[in-house]
């Protein structure tokens, strides 16, 4: 989708008829209408469980905003069912609200959008700026979180704010262990998906299945142990730069003590930009953890021509060259995966690849079982 048309959609007022018409194709809208705004997931009068709350911007549920619904829950095990609409708000699921599940009722992530437009450099009320973490539209700190069929977005645009230099604008920051996303979308530009942990010592495990992520600079980043399976990553075009590189898909900041960072498997990386204008990854060694050893393995994945096949990796800092980090590939295909300079494309051996699996990365947690 073109960035301008995407912005027009996301900027629509939540709950308006125009928004719902854009979000829901007519045939499915008719079906949803027959079943009500919450589809097959019950209603406030017929709850799936006593700990199920219904959210609808048109007022047909328990709350009209996700934030208010979260505030109405305490403790563990709550489910939020979200009716189609655009929820323009920031949301924080704190560490006390564990084992939460959020479901997009129509079972199409295009219909349920949680979006806001803060950037790192956006002024805060009362002074200062939000910073990268504070820019997040949605923040998940709790363990055991699951989301299905939801779009998480940040629609802040550089062109609208030429005076702001802190252009990081996070759609979602996830810090909890056992965080799973199925059939979700993550939309933004710089720093879209912040797959992190609650602390340096915590090795948070995350799983993304059949998800779509788009952006430009470091748009999948952080120190989590994260598996991306059957996902589609799309790099955006840019008109504010005269030449390559336009950006970087991955920027892991894996703790040195953590044996596993990001694993991308059976996925695809496509591009709106000219050929070879994007790097696959660069290592992020933050000032708060100079012992980090970023880890990324991309395997059995199609890399389209937008990825620079000659030099797919680059440095974020000359002090921490990518060659000293834990980057590797295995059996990738497509023009962006062509090995023209072998020393620039570290490859796993067959034996090493045997442990580069979701089972090894996630241990006794198996979030792919029972997936809808």
mmCIF file of C-alpha atoms in Angstrom:
data_model
loop_
_atom_site.group_PDB
_atom_site.id
_atom_site.type_symbol
_atom_site.label_atom_id
_atom_site.label_comp_id
_atom_site.label_asym_id
_atom_site.label_seq_id
_atom_site.Cartn_x
_atom_site.Cartn_y
_atom_site.Cartn_z
ATOM 1 C CA UNK A 1 0.000 0.000 0.000
ATOM 2 C CA UNK A 2 1.319 3.460 -0.869
ATOM 3 C CA UNK A 3 2.466 5.425 2.217
ATOM 4 C CA UNK A 4 0.147 8.365 1.434
ATOM 5 C CA UNK A 5 -2.959 6.225 1.053
ATOM 6 C CA UNK A 6 -1.968 4.323 4.188
ATOM 7 C CA UNK A 7 -1.673 7.573 6.111
ATOM 8 C CA UNK A 8 -5.076 8.760 4.894
ATOM 9 C CA UNK A 9 -6.618 5.519 6.107
ATOM 10 C CA UNK A 10 -4.920 5.546 9.478
ATOM 11 C CA UNK A 11 -5.722 9.216 10.043
ATOM 12 C CA UNK A 12 -9.444 8.549 9.763
ATOM 13 C CA UNK A 13 -11.454 9.145 12.907
ATOM 14 C CA UNK A 14 -12.079 5.943 14.827
ATOM 15 C CA UNK A 15 -15.647 4.749 14.690
ATOM 16 C CA UNK A 16 -16.857 6.769 11.722
ATOM 17 C CA UNK A 17 -18.851 5.138 8.979
ATOM 18 C CA UNK A 18 -16.182 6.132 6.475
ATOM 19 C CA UNK A 19 -13.530 4.331 8.456
ATOM 20 C CA UNK A 20 -15.547 1.160 8.698
ATOM 21 C CA UNK A 21 -16.317 1.253 4.990
ATOM 22 C CA UNK A 22 -12.606 1.532 4.205
ATOM 23 C CA UNK A 23 -11.632 -1.128 6.686
ATOM 24 C CA UNK A 24 -14.129 -3.824 5.793
ATOM 25 C CA UNK A 25 -14.712 -5.241 2.290
ATOM 26 C CA UNK A 26 -18.468 -5.259 1.466
ATOM 27 C CA UNK A 27 -18.957 -9.017 1.375
ATOM 28 C CA UNK A 28 -17.282 -9.552 4.736
ATOM 29 C CA UNK A 29 -18.971 -6.470 6.182
ATOM 30 C CA UNK A 30 -22.328 -8.019 5.405
ATOM 31 C CA UNK A 31 -21.321 -11.241 7.093
ATOM 32 C CA UNK A 32 -19.958 -9.365 10.101
ATOM 33 C CA UNK A 33 -23.148 -7.357 10.298
ATOM 34 C CA UNK A 34 -25.233 -10.503 10.555
ATOM 35 C CA UNK A 35 -23.097 -11.729 13.408
ATOM 36 C CA UNK A 36 -22.642 -8.358 15.079
ATOM 37 C CA UNK A 37 -19.455 -6.359 15.642
ATOM 38 C CA UNK A 38 -17.758 -9.129 17.620
ATOM 39 C CA UNK A 39 -18.136 -11.918 15.087
ATOM 40 C CA UNK A 40 -17.977 -15.399 16.554
ATOM 41 C CA UNK A 41 -16.549 -14.177 19.860
ATOM 42 C CA UNK A 42 -19.746 -13.498 21.768
ATOM 43 C CA UNK A 43 -21.204 -10.209 23.045
ATOM 44 C CA UNK A 44 -21.413 -8.368 26.356
ATOM 45 C CA UNK A 45 -24.719 -10.213 26.872
ATOM 46 C CA UNK A 46 -23.192 -13.603 26.031
ATOM 47 C CA UNK A 47 -19.523 -13.516 27.027
ATOM 48 C CA UNK A 48 -17.103 -16.210 26.001
ATOM 49 C CA UNK A 49 -15.804 -16.194 29.578
ATOM 50 C CA UNK A 50 -16.340 -13.973 32.623
ATOM 51 C CA UNK A 51 -12.918 -12.452 31.842
ATOM 52 C CA UNK A 52 -13.791 -11.391 28.283
ATOM 53 C CA UNK A 53 -14.341 -7.701 27.561
ATOM 54 C CA UNK A 54 -15.660 -6.232 24.317
ATOM 55 C CA UNK A 55 -14.299 -3.053 22.739
ATOM 56 C CA UNK A 56 -16.160 -1.117 20.069
ATOM 57 C CA UNK A 57 -15.630 2.512 18.988
ATOM 58 C CA UNK A 58 -19.368 2.765 18.250
ATOM 59 C CA UNK A 59 -20.302 1.981 21.843
ATOM 60 C CA UNK A 60 -21.693 -1.535 21.454
ATOM 61 C CA UNK A 61 -19.206 -3.097 23.866
ATOM 62 C CA UNK A 62 -17.883 -2.661 27.391
ATOM 63 C CA UNK A 63 -15.492 0.122 26.311
ATOM 64 C CA UNK A 64 -14.932 2.362 23.306
ATOM 65 C CA UNK A 65 -11.125 2.371 23.592
ATOM 66 C CA UNK A 66 -8.509 -0.296 24.127
ATOM 67 C CA UNK A 67 -6.912 1.803 26.851
ATOM 68 C CA UNK A 68 -10.144 1.935 28.859
ATOM 69 C CA UNK A 69 -10.661 -1.795 28.438
ATOM 70 C CA UNK A 70 -7.143 -2.504 29.708
ATOM 71 C CA UNK A 71 -7.750 -0.216 32.681
ATOM 72 C CA UNK A 72 -10.863 -2.239 33.530
ATOM 73 C CA UNK A 73 -8.832 -5.436 33.874
ATOM 74 C CA UNK A 74 -6.679 -6.452 36.806
ATOM 75 C CA UNK A 75 -4.535 -9.520 37.228
ATOM 76 C CA UNK A 76 -4.133 -12.384 34.809
ATOM 77 C CA UNK A 77 -6.065 -14.037 32.006
ATOM 78 C CA UNK A 78 -8.205 -11.317 30.409
ATOM 79 C CA UNK A 79 -9.345 -11.375 26.785
ATOM 80 C CA UNK A 80 -10.229 -8.268 24.792
ATOM 81 C CA UNK A 81 -12.333 -8.699 21.655
ATOM 82 C CA UNK A 82 -11.928 -5.686 19.367
ATOM 83 C CA UNK A 83 -14.656 -4.706 16.906
ATOM 84 C CA UNK A 84 -13.624 -3.251 13.521
ATOM 85 C CA UNK A 85 -12.466 0.349 13.712
ATOM 86 C CA UNK A 86 -9.480 2.642 14.068
ATOM 87 C CA UNK A 87 -8.458 3.108 17.702
ATOM 88 C CA UNK A 88 -6.411 6.326 17.766
ATOM 89 C CA UNK A 89 -4.745 6.120 21.160
ATOM 90 C CA UNK A 90 -1.683 4.973 23.053
ATOM 91 C CA UNK A 91 -1.989 1.821 25.130
ATOM 92 C CA UNK A 92 0.203 0.274 27.848
ATOM 93 C CA UNK A 93 -0.300 -3.278 29.095
ATOM 94 C CA UNK A 94 1.790 -3.245 32.256
ATOM 95 C CA UNK A 95 3.632 -6.192 33.760
ATOM 96 C CA UNK A 96 0.827 -7.042 36.218
ATOM 97 C CA UNK A 97 -1.713 -7.885 33.507
ATOM 98 C CA UNK A 98 -0.286 -11.239 32.447
ATOM 99 C CA UNK A 99 -1.662 -13.909 30.082
ATOM 100 C CA UNK A 100 -3.761 -11.364 28.167
ATOM 101 C CA UNK A 101 -5.236 -12.043 24.733
ATOM 102 C CA UNK A 102 -6.403 -9.425 22.218
ATOM 103 C CA UNK A 103 -8.501 -10.590 19.267
ATOM 104 C CA UNK A 104 -9.562 -8.684 16.168
ATOM 105 C CA UNK A 105 -13.169 -9.814 15.900
ATOM 106 C CA UNK A 106 -13.421 -9.813 12.096
ATOM 107 C CA UNK A 107 -10.341 -12.059 11.788
ATOM 108 C CA UNK A 108 -8.773 -9.649 9.286
ATOM 109 C CA UNK A 109 -6.036 -7.382 10.675
ATOM 110 C CA UNK A 110 -6.926 -4.599 8.222
ATOM 111 C CA UNK A 111 -10.178 -4.066 10.108
ATOM 112 C CA UNK A 112 -8.780 -3.383 13.593
ATOM 113 C CA UNK A 113 -6.094 -0.701 13.802
ATOM 114 C CA UNK A 114 -4.457 0.683 16.960
ATOM 115 C CA UNK A 115 -2.543 3.790 15.878
ATOM 116 C CA UNK A 116 -1.014 7.032 17.130
ATOM 117 C CA UNK A 117 1.581 9.485 15.857
ATOM 118 C CA UNK A 118 4.250 10.236 18.466
ATOM 119 C CA UNK A 119 7.930 10.243 17.492
ATOM 120 C CA UNK A 120 11.031 10.253 19.650
ATOM 121 C CA UNK A 121 11.401 13.986 19.095
ATOM 122 C CA UNK A 122 7.752 14.900 19.638
ATOM 123 C CA UNK A 123 7.453 17.455 22.474
ATOM 124 C CA UNK A 124 5.754 16.119 25.583
ATOM 125 C CA UNK A 125 3.214 18.117 27.543
ATOM 126 C CA UNK A 126 5.149 19.667 30.399
ATOM 127 C CA UNK A 127 8.500 19.585 28.627
ATOM 128 C CA UNK A 128 10.999 17.257 27.032
ATOM 129 C CA UNK A 129 10.381 14.763 24.256
ATOM 130 C CA UNK A 130 9.040 11.209 24.185
ATOM 131 C CA UNK A 131 12.203 9.377 23.167
ATOM 132 C CA UNK A 132 12.121 6.123 21.241
ATOM 133 C CA UNK A 133 10.401 4.040 23.931
ATOM 134 C CA UNK A 134 7.901 6.768 24.745
ATOM 135 C CA UNK A 135 6.916 7.087 21.098
ATOM 136 C CA UNK A 136 5.325 3.629 21.059
ATOM 137 C CA UNK A 137 1.638 3.491 20.176
ATOM 138 C CA UNK A 138 1.294 0.198 22.074
ATOM 139 C CA UNK A 139 3.570 -1.063 24.851
ATOM 140 C CA UNK A 140 3.319 -4.640 26.150
ATOM 141 C CA UNK A 141 5.282 -5.341 29.332
ATOM 142 C CA UNK A 142 3.302 -8.346 30.577
ATOM 143 C CA UNK A 143 4.288 -11.970 30.104
ATOM 144 C CA UNK A 144 2.066 -14.347 28.180
ATOM 145 C CA UNK A 145 0.518 -11.853 25.746
ATOM 146 C CA UNK A 146 -1.190 -13.047 22.557
ATOM 147 C CA UNK A 147 -2.610 -10.938 19.717
ATOM 148 C CA UNK A 148 -4.517 -12.112 16.644
ATOM 149 C CA UNK A 149 -5.711 -10.201 13.572
ATOM 150 C CA UNK A 150 -4.751 -6.700 14.746
ATOM 151 C CA UNK A 151 -2.800 -3.883 13.082
ATOM 152 C CA UNK A 152 -0.396 -1.970 15.324
ATOM 153 C CA UNK A 153 0.702 1.278 13.695
ATOM 154 C CA UNK A 154 2.498 4.582 14.112
ATOM 155 C CA UNK A 155 1.607 7.024 11.325
ATOM 156 C CA UNK A 156 4.032 9.829 12.205
ATOM 157 C CA UNK A 157 5.690 11.073 9.008
ATOM 158 C CA UNK A 158 8.986 12.918 8.569
ATOM 159 C CA UNK A 159 7.538 15.124 5.844
ATOM 160 C CA UNK A 160 4.981 16.562 8.267
ATOM 161 C CA UNK A 161 7.607 17.484 10.873
ATOM 162 C CA UNK A 162 10.789 18.784 9.205
ATOM 163 C CA UNK A 163 11.800 20.466 12.469
ATOM 164 C CA UNK A 164 12.013 17.152 14.388
ATOM 165 C CA UNK A 165 15.268 15.198 14.218
ATOM 166 C CA UNK A 166 14.231 12.343 16.526
ATOM 167 C CA UNK A 167 12.365 10.434 13.822
ATOM 168 C CA UNK A 168 12.047 7.068 15.570
ATOM 169 C CA UNK A 169 8.316 6.286 15.776
ATOM 170 C CA UNK A 170 7.475 2.904 17.305
ATOM 171 C CA UNK A 171 4.233 1.102 16.465
ATOM 172 C CA UNK A 172 4.630 -1.430 19.272
ATOM 173 C CA UNK A 173 7.203 -2.233 21.938
ATOM 174 C CA UNK A 174 7.025 -5.759 23.344
ATOM 175 C CA UNK A 175 8.985 -6.623 26.487
ATOM 176 C CA UNK A 176 7.229 -9.616 28.020
ATOM 177 C CA UNK A 177 8.244 -13.259 27.795
ATOM 178 C CA UNK A 178 6.021 -15.600 25.757
ATOM 179 C CA UNK A 179 4.565 -12.865 23.543
ATOM 180 C CA UNK A 180 2.852 -14.233 20.419
ATOM 181 C CA UNK A 181 1.422 -12.458 17.382
ATOM 182 C CA UNK A 182 -0.606 -14.334 14.764
ATOM 183 C CA UNK A 183 -1.814 -12.722 11.528
ATOM 184 C CA UNK A 184 -0.977 -9.203 12.719
ATOM 185 C CA UNK A 185 0.331 -6.155 10.860
ATOM 186 C CA UNK A 186 2.939 -3.667 12.086
ATOM 187 C CA UNK A 187 3.014 -0.381 10.165
ATOM 188 C CA UNK A 188 5.464 2.487 10.530
ATOM 189 C CA UNK A 189 8.668 3.919 9.135
ATOM 190 C CA UNK A 190 11.623 4.071 11.539
ATOM 191 C CA UNK A 191 11.686 1.607 14.461
ATOM 192 C CA UNK A 192 8.288 0.059 13.671
ATOM 193 C CA UNK A 193 8.527 -3.165 15.695
ATOM 194 C CA UNK A 194 10.515 -2.992 18.942
ATOM 195 C CA UNK A 195 10.984 -6.634 19.956
ATOM 196 C CA UNK A 196 12.716 -6.187 23.304
ATOM 197 C CA UNK A 197 12.815 -7.437 26.890
ATOM 198 C CA UNK A 198 11.838 -5.923 30.225
ATOM 199 C CA UNK A 199 15.470 -5.813 31.399
ATOM 200 C CA UNK A 200 18.961 -6.647 30.212
ATOM 201 C CA UNK A 201 18.969 -9.874 32.245
ATOM 202 C CA UNK A 202 15.580 -11.051 30.925
ATOM 203 C CA UNK A 203 15.635 -13.208 27.795
ATOM 204 C CA UNK A 204 12.120 -12.522 26.531
ATOM 205 C CA UNK A 205 10.827 -15.026 23.965
ATOM 206 C CA UNK A 206 8.543 -13.800 21.190
ATOM 207 C CA UNK A 207 6.850 -15.474 18.232
ATOM 208 C CA UNK A 208 5.440 -13.877 15.072
ATOM 209 C CA UNK A 209 3.474 -16.042 12.667
ATOM 210 C CA UNK A 210 1.974 -14.947 9.320
ATOM 211 C CA UNK A 211 2.601 -11.297 10.168
ATOM 212 C CA UNK A 212 3.327 -8.286 7.962
ATOM 213 C CA UNK A 213 5.884 -5.629 8.947
ATOM 214 C CA UNK A 214 6.846 -2.523 7.005
ATOM 215 C CA UNK A 215 9.202 0.380 7.518
ATOM 216 C CA UNK A 216 12.544 1.878 6.536
ATOM 217 C CA UNK A 217 15.218 2.428 9.231
ATOM 218 C CA UNK A 218 15.862 -0.430 11.705
ATOM 219 C CA UNK A 219 12.203 -1.303 11.561
ATOM 220 C CA UNK A 220 12.580 -4.611 13.426
ATOM 221 C CA UNK A 221 14.897 -4.064 16.391
ATOM 222 C CA UNK A 222 15.602 -4.876 20.043
ATOM 223 C CA UNK A 223 17.115 -7.562 22.270
ATOM 224 C CA UNK A 224 14.357 -10.198 22.442
ATOM 225 C CA UNK A 225 14.735 -13.807 21.428
ATOM 226 C CA UNK A 226 12.243 -13.670 18.578
ATOM 227 C CA UNK A 227 11.130 -16.091 15.872
ATOM 228 C CA UNK A 228 9.506 -14.702 12.714
ATOM 229 C CA UNK A 229 7.855 -17.504 10.751
ATOM 230 C CA UNK A 230 5.887 -17.121 7.508
ATOM 231 C CA UNK A 231 6.193 -13.345 7.833
ATOM 232 C CA UNK A 232 6.397 -10.642 5.166
ATOM 233 C CA UNK A 233 8.754 -7.710 5.682
ATOM 234 C CA UNK A 234 8.403 -4.785 3.253
ATOM 235 C CA UNK A 235 10.823 -1.906 2.854
ATOM 236 C CA UNK A 236 9.305 1.457 1.941
ATOM 237 C CA UNK A 237 10.307 3.939 -0.710
ATOM 238 C CA UNK A 238 11.746 7.289 0.384
ATOM 239 C CA UNK A 239 11.745 10.663 -1.342
ATOM 240 C CA UNK A 240 13.807 12.460 1.309
ATOM 241 C CA UNK A 241 17.090 10.711 0.416
ATOM 242 C CA UNK A 242 19.071 11.032 -2.805
ATOM 243 C CA UNK A 243 20.701 7.607 -2.718
ATOM 244 C CA UNK A 244 21.208 4.278 -1.003
ATOM 245 C CA UNK A 245 20.920 3.017 1.593
ATOM 246 C CA UNK A 246 17.373 3.970 2.412
ATOM 247 C CA UNK A 247 17.411 1.862 5.549
ATOM 248 C CA UNK A 248 17.884 -1.450 7.327
ATOM 249 C CA UNK A 249 15.368 -4.212 7.978
ATOM 250 C CA UNK A 250 16.778 -5.661 11.214
ATOM 251 C CA UNK A 251 18.776 -4.077 14.035
ATOM 252 C CA UNK A 252 19.073 -6.655 16.833
ATOM 253 C CA UNK A 253 20.697 -5.697 20.134
ATOM 254 C CA UNK A 254 20.938 -9.185 21.667
ATOM 255 C CA UNK A 255 22.618 -9.343 25.079
ATOM 256 C CA UNK A 256 26.009 -11.011 24.979
ATOM 257 C CA UNK A 257 24.864 -13.617 27.512
ATOM 258 C CA UNK A 258 21.826 -14.544 25.412
ATOM 259 C CA UNK A 259 22.670 -17.382 22.993
ATOM 260 C CA UNK A 260 19.796 -16.528 20.627
ATOM 261 C CA UNK A 261 18.490 -13.330 19.094
ATOM 262 C CA UNK A 262 16.303 -13.076 15.993
ATOM 263 C CA UNK A 263 15.417 -16.037 13.776
ATOM 264 C CA UNK A 264 13.649 -15.351 10.477
ATOM 265 C CA UNK A 265 12.419 -18.485 8.758
ATOM 266 C CA UNK A 266 10.228 -19.308 5.758
ATOM 267 C CA UNK A 267 9.482 -15.638 5.210
ATOM 268 C CA UNK A 268 9.831 -12.952 2.535
ATOM 269 C CA UNK A 269 11.443 -9.520 2.302
ATOM 270 C CA UNK A 270 10.051 -7.337 -0.487
ATOM 271 C CA UNK A 271 10.513 -3.666 -1.335
ATOM 272 C CA UNK A 272 8.872 -0.547 -2.758
ATOM 273 C CA UNK A 273 12.324 1.005 -3.163
ATOM 274 C CA UNK A 274 14.822 0.706 -6.036
ATOM 275 C CA UNK A 275 16.913 -2.452 -6.269
ATOM 276 C CA UNK A 276 19.685 -2.825 -3.665
ATOM 277 C CA UNK A 277 18.660 0.307 -1.729
ATOM 278 C CA UNK A 278 18.203 -1.574 1.564
ATOM 279 C CA UNK A 279 20.543 -3.468 3.863
ATOM 280 C CA UNK A 280 19.321 -6.655 5.447
ATOM 281 C CA UNK A 281 20.655 -5.713 8.885
ATOM 282 C CA UNK A 282 23.030 -3.730 11.030
ATOM 283 C CA UNK A 283 23.982 -4.509 14.636
ATOM 284 C CA UNK A 284 22.725 -2.236 17.384
ATOM 285 C CA UNK A 285 25.064 -2.088 20.360
ATOM 286 C CA UNK A 286 23.354 0.478 22.603
ATOM 287 C CA UNK A 287 25.269 2.733 24.968
ATOM 288 C CA UNK A 288 23.371 1.080 27.836
ATOM 289 C CA UNK A 289 24.876 -2.323 26.955
ATOM 290 C CA UNK A 290 28.208 -2.128 25.185
ATOM 291 C CA UNK A 291 28.679 -5.882 25.770
ATOM 292 C CA UNK A 292 25.765 -6.718 23.462
ATOM 293 C CA UNK A 293 26.438 -9.158 20.609
ATOM 294 C CA UNK A 294 23.583 -8.769 18.153
ATOM 295 C CA UNK A 295 22.281 -12.068 16.785
ATOM 296 C CA UNK A 296 20.302 -12.612 13.578
ATOM 297 C CA UNK A 297 19.771 -15.719 11.466
ATOM 298 C CA UNK A 298 17.753 -15.524 8.255
ATOM 299 C CA UNK A 299 16.984 -18.888 6.705
ATOM 300 C CA UNK A 300 14.767 -20.416 4.017
ATOM 301 C CA UNK A 301 13.554 -16.922 3.187
ATOM 302 C CA UNK A 302 13.095 -15.078 -0.113
ATOM 303 C CA UNK A 303 15.034 -11.816 -0.357
ATOM 304 C CA UNK A 304 13.753 -9.717 -3.212
ATOM 305 C CA UNK A 305 15.863 -7.258 -5.211
ATOM 306 C CA UNK A 306 15.458 -4.409 -2.728
ATOM 307 C CA UNK A 307 18.144 -6.007 -0.543
ATOM 308 C CA UNK A 308 21.761 -5.206 -1.420
ATOM 309 C CA UNK A 309 23.102 -8.648 -2.298
ATOM 310 C CA UNK A 310 26.729 -7.506 -2.535
ATOM 311 C CA UNK A 311 26.861 -5.923 0.935
ATOM 312 C CA UNK A 312 23.709 -6.816 2.880
ATOM 313 C CA UNK A 313 25.178 -5.910 6.276
ATOM 314 C CA UNK A 314 26.677 -2.669 7.542
ATOM 315 C CA UNK A 315 27.773 -1.089 10.808
ATOM 316 C CA UNK A 316 25.771 1.182 13.039
ATOM 317 C CA UNK A 317 29.023 2.114 14.772
ATOM 318 C CA UNK A 318 32.579 1.541 13.592
ATOM 319 C CA UNK A 319 33.406 0.452 17.155
ATOM 320 C CA UNK A 320 31.191 -2.613 16.754
ATOM 321 C CA UNK A 321 31.663 -4.031 13.247
ATOM 322 C CA UNK A 322 29.004 -6.391 11.987
ATOM 323 C CA UNK A 323 31.627 -9.069 11.310
ATOM 324 C CA UNK A 324 32.153 -9.418 15.092
ATOM 325 C CA UNK A 325 28.469 -10.061 15.734
ATOM 326 C CA UNK A 326 26.322 -13.151 15.232
ATOM 327 C CA UNK A 327 24.854 -12.759 11.753
ATOM 328 C CA UNK A 328 24.195 -15.749 9.495
ATOM 329 C CA UNK A 329 22.039 -17.014 6.626
ATOM 330 C CA UNK A 330 20.986 -20.392 5.308
ATOM 331 C CA UNK A 331 19.302 -21.519 2.083
ATOM 332 C CA UNK A 332 17.813 -18.141 1.235
ATOM 333 C CA UNK A 333 16.519 -17.462 -2.283
ATOM 334 C CA UNK A 334 15.794 -14.514 -4.532
ATOM 335 C CA UNK A 335 17.972 -11.806 -6.095
ATOM 336 C CA UNK A 336 18.723 -10.228 -2.721
ATOM 337 C CA UNK A 337 20.172 -13.533 -1.485
ATOM 338 C CA UNK A 338 22.656 -14.042 -4.318
ATOM 339 C CA UNK A 339 26.135 -14.688 -2.922
ATOM 340 C CA UNK A 340 28.495 -12.544 -4.982
ATOM 341 C CA UNK A 341 30.995 -11.660 -2.220
ATOM 342 C CA UNK A 342 31.145 -14.715 0.096
ATOM 343 C CA UNK A 343 32.841 -12.890 2.973
ATOM 344 C CA UNK A 344 29.834 -10.549 3.105
ATOM 345 C CA UNK A 345 27.318 -13.384 3.397
ATOM 346 C CA UNK A 346 28.124 -15.637 6.400
ATOM 347 C CA UNK A 347 26.339 -18.970 5.978
ATOM 348 C CA UNK A 348 25.376 -21.660 8.464
ATOM 349 C CA UNK A 349 26.616 -25.162 7.873
ATOM 350 C CA UNK A 350 24.016 -27.911 7.636
ATOM 351 C CA UNK A 351 24.959 -28.997 11.137
ATOM 352 C CA UNK A 352 24.571 -25.480 12.552
ATOM 353 C CA UNK A 353 21.227 -25.105 10.821
ATOM 354 C CA UNK A 354 19.851 -28.065 12.752
ATOM 355 C CA UNK A 355 19.683 -25.868 15.860
ATOM 356 C CA UNK A 356 18.436 -22.753 14.070
ATOM 357 C CA UNK A 357 14.783 -23.690 14.634
ATOM 358 C CA UNK A 358 11.812 -22.303 16.452
ATOM 359 C CA UNK A 359 11.966 -25.216 18.903
ATOM 360 C CA UNK A 360 15.545 -24.407 19.882
ATOM 361 C CA UNK A 361 14.887 -20.687 20.185
ATOM 362 C CA UNK A 362 11.645 -20.941 22.171
ATOM 363 C CA UNK A 363 12.299 -24.023 24.300
ATOM 364 C CA UNK A 364 9.323 -25.457 26.172
ATOM 365 C CA UNK A 365 6.997 -22.718 24.893
ATOM 366 C CA UNK A 366 5.148 -23.798 21.710
ATOM 367 C CA UNK A 367 2.919 -20.888 20.618
ATOM 368 C CA UNK A 368 2.335 -22.342 17.137
ATOM 369 C CA UNK A 369 0.241 -25.189 18.541
ATOM 370 C CA UNK A 370 -3.483 -24.641 18.231
ATOM 371 C CA UNK A 371 -3.014 -21.570 16.052
ATOM 372 C CA UNK A 372 -6.192 -20.346 14.334
#
